[in-house]
PDB file of C-alpha atoms and ligand atoms in Angstrom:
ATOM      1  CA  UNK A   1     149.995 -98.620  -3.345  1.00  0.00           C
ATOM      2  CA  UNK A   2     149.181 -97.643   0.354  1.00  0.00           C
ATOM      3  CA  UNK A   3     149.311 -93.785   0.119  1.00  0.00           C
ATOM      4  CA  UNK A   4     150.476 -91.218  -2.006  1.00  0.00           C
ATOM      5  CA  UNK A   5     153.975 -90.773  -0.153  1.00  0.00           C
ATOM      6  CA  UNK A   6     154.551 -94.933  -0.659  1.00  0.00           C
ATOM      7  CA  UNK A   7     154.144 -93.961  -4.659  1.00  0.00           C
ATOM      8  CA  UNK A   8     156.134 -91.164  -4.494  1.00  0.00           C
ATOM      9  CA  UNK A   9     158.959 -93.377  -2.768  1.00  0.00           C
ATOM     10  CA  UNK A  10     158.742 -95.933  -5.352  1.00  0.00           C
ATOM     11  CA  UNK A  11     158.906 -93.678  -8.457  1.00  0.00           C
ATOM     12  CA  UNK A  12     162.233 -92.079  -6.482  1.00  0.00           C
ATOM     13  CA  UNK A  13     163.820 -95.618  -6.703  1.00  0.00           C
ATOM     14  CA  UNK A  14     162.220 -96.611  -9.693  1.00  0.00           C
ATOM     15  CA  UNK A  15     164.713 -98.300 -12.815  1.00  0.00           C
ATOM     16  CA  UNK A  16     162.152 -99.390 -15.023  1.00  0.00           C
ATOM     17  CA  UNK A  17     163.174 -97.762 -17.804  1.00  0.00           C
ATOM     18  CA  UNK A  18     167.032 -96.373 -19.381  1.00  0.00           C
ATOM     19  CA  UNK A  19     166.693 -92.822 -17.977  1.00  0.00           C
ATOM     20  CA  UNK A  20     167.110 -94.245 -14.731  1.00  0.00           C
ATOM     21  CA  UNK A  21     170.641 -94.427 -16.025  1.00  0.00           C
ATOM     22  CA  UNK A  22     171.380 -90.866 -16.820  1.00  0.00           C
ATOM     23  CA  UNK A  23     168.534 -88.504 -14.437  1.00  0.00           C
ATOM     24  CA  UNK A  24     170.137 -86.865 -11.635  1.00  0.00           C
ATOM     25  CA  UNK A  25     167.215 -86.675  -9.654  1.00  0.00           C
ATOM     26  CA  UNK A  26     163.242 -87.950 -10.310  1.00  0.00           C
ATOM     27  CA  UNK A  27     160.902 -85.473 -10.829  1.00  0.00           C
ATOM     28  CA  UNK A  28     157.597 -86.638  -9.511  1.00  0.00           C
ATOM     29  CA  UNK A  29     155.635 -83.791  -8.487  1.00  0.00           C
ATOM     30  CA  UNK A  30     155.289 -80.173  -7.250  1.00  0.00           C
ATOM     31  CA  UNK A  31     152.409 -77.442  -5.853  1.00  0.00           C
ATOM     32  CA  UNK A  32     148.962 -78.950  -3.958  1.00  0.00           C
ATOM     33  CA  UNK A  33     148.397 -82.419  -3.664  1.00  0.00           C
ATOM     34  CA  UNK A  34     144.413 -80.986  -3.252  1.00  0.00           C
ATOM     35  CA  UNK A  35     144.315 -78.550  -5.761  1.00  0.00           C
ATOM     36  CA  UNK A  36     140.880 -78.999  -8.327  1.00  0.00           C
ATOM     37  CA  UNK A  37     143.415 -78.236 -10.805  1.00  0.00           C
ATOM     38  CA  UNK A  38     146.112 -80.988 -12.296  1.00  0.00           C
ATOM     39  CA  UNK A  39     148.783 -79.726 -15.000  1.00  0.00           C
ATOM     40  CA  UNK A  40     150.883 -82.279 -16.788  1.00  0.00           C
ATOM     41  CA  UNK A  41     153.791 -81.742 -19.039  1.00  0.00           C
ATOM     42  CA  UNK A  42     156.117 -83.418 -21.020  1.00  0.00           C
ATOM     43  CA  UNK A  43     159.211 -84.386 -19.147  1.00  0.00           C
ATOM     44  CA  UNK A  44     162.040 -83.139 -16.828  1.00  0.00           C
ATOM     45  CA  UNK A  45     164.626 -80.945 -18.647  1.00  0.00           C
ATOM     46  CA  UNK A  46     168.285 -79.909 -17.261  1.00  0.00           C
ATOM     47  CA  UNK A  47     166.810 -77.671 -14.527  1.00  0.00           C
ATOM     48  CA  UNK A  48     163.909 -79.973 -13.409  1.00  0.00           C
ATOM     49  CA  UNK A  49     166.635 -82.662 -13.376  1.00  0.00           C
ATOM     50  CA  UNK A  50     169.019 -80.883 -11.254  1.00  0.00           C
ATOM     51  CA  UNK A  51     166.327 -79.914  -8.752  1.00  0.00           C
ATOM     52  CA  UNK A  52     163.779 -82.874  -9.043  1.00  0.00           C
ATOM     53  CA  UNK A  53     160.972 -80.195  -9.302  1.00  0.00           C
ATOM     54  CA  UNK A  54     158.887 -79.895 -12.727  1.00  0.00           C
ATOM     55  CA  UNK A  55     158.696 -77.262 -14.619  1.00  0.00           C
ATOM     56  CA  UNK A  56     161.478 -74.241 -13.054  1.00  0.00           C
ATOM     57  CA  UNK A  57     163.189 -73.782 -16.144  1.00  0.00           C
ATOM     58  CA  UNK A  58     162.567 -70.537 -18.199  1.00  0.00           C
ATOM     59  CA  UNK A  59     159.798 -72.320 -19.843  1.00  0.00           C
ATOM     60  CA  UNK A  60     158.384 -73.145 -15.798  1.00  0.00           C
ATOM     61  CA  UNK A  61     158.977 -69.700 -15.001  1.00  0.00           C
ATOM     62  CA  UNK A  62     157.130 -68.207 -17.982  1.00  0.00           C
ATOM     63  CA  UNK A  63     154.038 -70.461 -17.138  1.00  0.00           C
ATOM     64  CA  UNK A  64     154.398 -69.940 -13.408  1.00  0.00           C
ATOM     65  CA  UNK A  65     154.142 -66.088 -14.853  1.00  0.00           C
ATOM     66  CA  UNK A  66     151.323 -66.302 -16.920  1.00  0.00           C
ATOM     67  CA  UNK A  67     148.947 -68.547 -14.191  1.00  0.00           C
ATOM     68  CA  UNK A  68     150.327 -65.665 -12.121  1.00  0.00           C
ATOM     69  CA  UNK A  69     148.772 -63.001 -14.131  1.00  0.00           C
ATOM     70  CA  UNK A  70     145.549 -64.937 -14.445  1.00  0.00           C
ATOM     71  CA  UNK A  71     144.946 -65.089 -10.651  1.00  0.00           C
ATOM     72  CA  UNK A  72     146.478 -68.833 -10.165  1.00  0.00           C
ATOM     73  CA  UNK A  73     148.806 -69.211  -7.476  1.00  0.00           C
ATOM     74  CA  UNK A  74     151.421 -71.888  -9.236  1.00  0.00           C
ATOM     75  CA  UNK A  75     151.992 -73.537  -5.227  1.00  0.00           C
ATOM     76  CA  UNK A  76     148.066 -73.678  -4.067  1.00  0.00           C
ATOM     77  CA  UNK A  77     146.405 -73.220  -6.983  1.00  0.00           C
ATOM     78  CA  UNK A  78     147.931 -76.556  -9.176  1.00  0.00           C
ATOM     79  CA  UNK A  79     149.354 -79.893  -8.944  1.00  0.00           C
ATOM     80  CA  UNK A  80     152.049 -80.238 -11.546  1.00  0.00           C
ATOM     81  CA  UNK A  81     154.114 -82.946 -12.739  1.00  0.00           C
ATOM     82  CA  UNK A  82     155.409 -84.994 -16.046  1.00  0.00           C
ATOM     83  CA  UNK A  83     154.631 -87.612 -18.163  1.00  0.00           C
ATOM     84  CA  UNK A  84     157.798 -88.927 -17.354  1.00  0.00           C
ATOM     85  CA  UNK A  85     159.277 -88.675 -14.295  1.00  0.00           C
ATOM     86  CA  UNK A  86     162.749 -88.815 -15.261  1.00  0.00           C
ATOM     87  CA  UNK A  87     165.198 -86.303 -18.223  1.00  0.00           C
ATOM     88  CA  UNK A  88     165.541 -87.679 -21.197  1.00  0.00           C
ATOM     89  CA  UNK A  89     169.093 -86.978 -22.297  1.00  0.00           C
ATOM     90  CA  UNK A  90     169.221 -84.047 -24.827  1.00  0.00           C
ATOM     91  CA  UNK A  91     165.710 -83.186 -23.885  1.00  0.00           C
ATOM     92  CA  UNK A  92     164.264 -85.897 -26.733  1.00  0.00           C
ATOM     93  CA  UNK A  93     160.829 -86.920 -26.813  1.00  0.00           C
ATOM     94  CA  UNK A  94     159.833 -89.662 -24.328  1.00  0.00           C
ATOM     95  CA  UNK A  95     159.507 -92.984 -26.152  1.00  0.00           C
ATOM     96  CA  UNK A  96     156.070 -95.141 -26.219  1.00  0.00           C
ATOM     97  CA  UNK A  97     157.944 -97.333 -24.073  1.00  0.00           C
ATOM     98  CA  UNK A  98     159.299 -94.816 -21.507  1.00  0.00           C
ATOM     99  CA  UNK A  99     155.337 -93.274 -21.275  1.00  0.00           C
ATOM    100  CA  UNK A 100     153.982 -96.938 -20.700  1.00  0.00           C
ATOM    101  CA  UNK A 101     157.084 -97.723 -18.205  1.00  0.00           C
ATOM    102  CA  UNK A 102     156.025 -94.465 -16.188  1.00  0.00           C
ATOM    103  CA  UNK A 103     152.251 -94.958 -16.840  1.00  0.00           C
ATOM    104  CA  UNK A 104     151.633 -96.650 -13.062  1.00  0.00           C
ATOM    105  CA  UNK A 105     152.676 -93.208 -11.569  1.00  0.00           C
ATOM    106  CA  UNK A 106     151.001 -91.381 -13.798  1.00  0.00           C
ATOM    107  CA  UNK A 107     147.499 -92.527 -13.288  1.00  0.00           C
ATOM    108  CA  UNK A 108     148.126 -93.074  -9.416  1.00  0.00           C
ATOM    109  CA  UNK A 109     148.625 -89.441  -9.337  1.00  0.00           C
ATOM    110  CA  UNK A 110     145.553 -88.923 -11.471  1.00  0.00           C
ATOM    111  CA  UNK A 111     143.697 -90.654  -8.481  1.00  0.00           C
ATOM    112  CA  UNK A 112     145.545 -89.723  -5.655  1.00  0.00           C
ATOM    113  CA  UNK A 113     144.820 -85.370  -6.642  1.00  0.00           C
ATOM    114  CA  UNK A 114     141.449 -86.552  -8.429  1.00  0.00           C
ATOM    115  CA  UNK A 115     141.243 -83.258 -10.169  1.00  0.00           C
ATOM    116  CA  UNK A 116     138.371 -81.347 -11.825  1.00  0.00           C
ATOM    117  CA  UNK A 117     140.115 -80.030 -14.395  1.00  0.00           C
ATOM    118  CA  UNK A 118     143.518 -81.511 -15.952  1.00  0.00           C
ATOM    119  CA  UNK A 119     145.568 -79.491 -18.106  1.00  0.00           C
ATOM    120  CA  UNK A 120     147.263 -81.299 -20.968  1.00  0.00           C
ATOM    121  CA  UNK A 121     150.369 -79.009 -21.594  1.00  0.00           C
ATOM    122  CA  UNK A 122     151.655 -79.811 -24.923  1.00  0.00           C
ATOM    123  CA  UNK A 123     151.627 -82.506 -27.339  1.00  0.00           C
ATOM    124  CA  UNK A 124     153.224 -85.972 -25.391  1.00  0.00           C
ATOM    125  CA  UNK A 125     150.974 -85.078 -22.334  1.00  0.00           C
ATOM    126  CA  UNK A 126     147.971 -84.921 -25.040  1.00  0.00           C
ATOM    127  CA  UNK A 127     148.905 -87.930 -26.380  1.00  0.00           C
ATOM    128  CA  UNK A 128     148.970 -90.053 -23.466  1.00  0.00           C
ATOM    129  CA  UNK A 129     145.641 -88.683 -22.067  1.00  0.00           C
ATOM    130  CA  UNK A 130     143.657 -88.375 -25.189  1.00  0.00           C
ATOM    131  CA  UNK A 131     142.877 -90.373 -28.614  1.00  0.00           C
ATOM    132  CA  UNK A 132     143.585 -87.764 -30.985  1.00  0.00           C
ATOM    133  CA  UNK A 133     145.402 -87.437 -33.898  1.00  0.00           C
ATOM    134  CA  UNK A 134     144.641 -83.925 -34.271  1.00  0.00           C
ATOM    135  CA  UNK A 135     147.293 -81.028 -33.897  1.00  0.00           C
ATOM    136  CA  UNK A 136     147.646 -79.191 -30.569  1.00  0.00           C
ATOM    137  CA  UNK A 137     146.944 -76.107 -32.370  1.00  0.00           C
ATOM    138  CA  UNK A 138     143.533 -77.858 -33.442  1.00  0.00           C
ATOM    139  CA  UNK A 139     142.524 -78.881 -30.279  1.00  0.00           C
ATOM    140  CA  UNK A 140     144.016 -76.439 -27.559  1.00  0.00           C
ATOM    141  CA  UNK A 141     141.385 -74.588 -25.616  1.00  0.00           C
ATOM    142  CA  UNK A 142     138.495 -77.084 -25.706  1.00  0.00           C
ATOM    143  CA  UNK A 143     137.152 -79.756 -22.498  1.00  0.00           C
ATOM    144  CA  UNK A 144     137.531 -83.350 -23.046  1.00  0.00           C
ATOM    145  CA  UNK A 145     135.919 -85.895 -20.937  1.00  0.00           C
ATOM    146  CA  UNK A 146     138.647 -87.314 -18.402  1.00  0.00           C
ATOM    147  CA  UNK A 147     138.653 -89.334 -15.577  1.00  0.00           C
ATOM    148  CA  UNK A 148     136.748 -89.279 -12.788  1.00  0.00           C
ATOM    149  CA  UNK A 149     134.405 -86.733 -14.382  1.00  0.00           C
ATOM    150  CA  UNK A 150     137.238 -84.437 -14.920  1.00  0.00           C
ATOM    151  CA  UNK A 151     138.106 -82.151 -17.670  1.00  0.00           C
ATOM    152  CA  UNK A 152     140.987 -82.532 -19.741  1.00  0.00           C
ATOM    153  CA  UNK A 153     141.950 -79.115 -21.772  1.00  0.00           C
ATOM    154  CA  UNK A 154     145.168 -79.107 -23.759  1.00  0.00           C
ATOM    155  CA  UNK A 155     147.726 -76.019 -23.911  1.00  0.00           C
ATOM    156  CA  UNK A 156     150.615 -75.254 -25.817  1.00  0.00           C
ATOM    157  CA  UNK A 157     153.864 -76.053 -23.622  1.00  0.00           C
ATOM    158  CA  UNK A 158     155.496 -72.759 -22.419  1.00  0.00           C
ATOM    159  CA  UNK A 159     158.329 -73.856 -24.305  1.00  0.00           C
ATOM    160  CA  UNK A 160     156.662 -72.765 -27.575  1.00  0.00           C
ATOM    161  CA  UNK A 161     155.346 -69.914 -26.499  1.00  0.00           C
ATOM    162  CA  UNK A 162     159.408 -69.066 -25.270  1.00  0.00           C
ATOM    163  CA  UNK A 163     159.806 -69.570 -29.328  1.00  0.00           C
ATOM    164  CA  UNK A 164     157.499 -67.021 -30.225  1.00  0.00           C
ATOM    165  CA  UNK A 165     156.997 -63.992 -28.324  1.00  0.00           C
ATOM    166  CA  UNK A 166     154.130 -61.921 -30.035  1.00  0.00           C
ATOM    167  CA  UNK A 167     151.381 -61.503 -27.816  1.00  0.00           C
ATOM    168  CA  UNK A 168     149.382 -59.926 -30.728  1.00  0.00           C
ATOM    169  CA  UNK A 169     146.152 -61.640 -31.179  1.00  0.00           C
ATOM    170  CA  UNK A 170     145.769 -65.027 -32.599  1.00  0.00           C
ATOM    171  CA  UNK A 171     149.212 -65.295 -31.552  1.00  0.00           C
ATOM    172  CA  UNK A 172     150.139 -68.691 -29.346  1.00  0.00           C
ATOM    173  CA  UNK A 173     151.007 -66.632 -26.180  1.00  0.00           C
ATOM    174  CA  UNK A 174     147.357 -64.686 -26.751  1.00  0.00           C
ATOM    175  CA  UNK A 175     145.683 -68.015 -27.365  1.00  0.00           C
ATOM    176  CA  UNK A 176     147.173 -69.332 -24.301  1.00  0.00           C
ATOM    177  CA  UNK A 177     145.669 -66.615 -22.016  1.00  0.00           C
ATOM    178  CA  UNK A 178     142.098 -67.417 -23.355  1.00  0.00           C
ATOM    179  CA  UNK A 179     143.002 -70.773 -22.576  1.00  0.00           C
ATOM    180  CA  UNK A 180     144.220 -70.098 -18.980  1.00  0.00           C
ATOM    181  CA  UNK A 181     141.339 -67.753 -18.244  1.00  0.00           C
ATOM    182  CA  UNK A 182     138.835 -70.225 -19.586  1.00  0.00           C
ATOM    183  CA  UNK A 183     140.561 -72.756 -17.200  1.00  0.00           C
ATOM    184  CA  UNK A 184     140.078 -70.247 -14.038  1.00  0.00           C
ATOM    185  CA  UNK A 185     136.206 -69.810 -15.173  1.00  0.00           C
ATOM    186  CA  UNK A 186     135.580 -72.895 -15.438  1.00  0.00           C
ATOM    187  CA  UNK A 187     137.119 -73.609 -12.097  1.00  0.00           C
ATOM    188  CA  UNK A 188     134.437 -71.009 -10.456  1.00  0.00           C
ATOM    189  CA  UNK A 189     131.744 -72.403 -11.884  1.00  0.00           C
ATOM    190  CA  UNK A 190     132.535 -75.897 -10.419  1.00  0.00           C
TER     191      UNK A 190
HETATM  192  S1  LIG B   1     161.025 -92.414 -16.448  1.00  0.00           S
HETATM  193 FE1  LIG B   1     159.484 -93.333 -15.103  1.00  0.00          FE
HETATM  194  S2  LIG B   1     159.553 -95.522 -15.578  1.00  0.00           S
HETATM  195 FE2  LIG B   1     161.483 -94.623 -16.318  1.00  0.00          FE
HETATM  196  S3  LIG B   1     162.918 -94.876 -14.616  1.00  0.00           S
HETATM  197 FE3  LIG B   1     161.993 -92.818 -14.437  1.00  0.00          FE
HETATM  198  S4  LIG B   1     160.270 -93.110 -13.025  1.00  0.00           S
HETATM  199 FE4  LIG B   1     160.855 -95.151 -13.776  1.00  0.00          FE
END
């Protein structure tokens, strides 16, 4: 692939797999192509399929709101995109096959941002990135080597924290703000 715009054109047209049948629009990528940070999700849901940008759902907007609160500006700050690029229907899980299909884009965007620090945000981005068997709730908060001398750190997906709501301690939403603010310390320290 010449450049980052010729990948981005390709994944727009791409068919390799049955969502290309029912997505609306592809949803390949939002924020700063040369931001140190790199956050990858899940998939598109209705919104992100609608608008072909990742994560402006309520579960986008709640983790647009707590980066906000942590000092992270969502459009300078991050790079943000999917697993796969395109909805599948009734918001299921992504398939093996689906993940493989949309692999190439994947790790061409890995290389294209070449990010110090990649966020893992829930469990289908953590298990394409990492060999783990483990629980999110297990591993969540902790560095992983990744590529390029990055560091991979998985999150719960905003999603779950829109399913619970206590922000007592120990509680997912109070985990995630360690998580976040461990992210922006390690970020000054690189
Ligand atoms: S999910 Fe990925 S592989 Fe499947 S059609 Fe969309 S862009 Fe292509």
């Amino acid at each position: 692939m010449k450049n980052f715009d010729d990948l981005k054109k390709k994944c727009l047209g791409c068919q390799k797999c049955e969502l290309s049948k029912t997505r609306t629009n592809v949803v390949f990528e939002d924020g700063n192509r040369q931001a140190k940070i790199m956050l990858i999700g899940e998939a598109p849901g209705a919104n992100e399929d609608e608008t072909g940008l990742p994560f402006v759902g309520r579960a986008g907007k709640l983790l647009t709101k707590i980066l906000t609160e942590h000092g992270i500006d969502r459009e300078k700050d991050i790079y943000i995109c999917n697993t796969v690029k395109c909805r599948p229907p009734e918001n299921r899980v992504p398939t093996d096959f689906e993940k493989q299909q949309c692999r190439e884009y994947l790790d061409s965007q890995i290389e294209y941002v070449n990010p110090r620090i990649i966020i893992l945000c829930g469990m289908t981005a953590v298990k394409s990135m990492l060999d783990t068997k483990l629980s999110i709730s297990k591993i969540r908060g902790k560095f992983f080597d990744g590529p390029n001398f990055s560091k991979m750190i998985p999150i719960f997906h905003p999603s779950y924290l829109l399913r619970n709501h206590s922000t007592e301690e120990g509680s997912p939403r109070f985990l995630t703000n360690q998580d976040i603010e461990k992210i922006k310390n390690e970020l000054v320290s690189l």
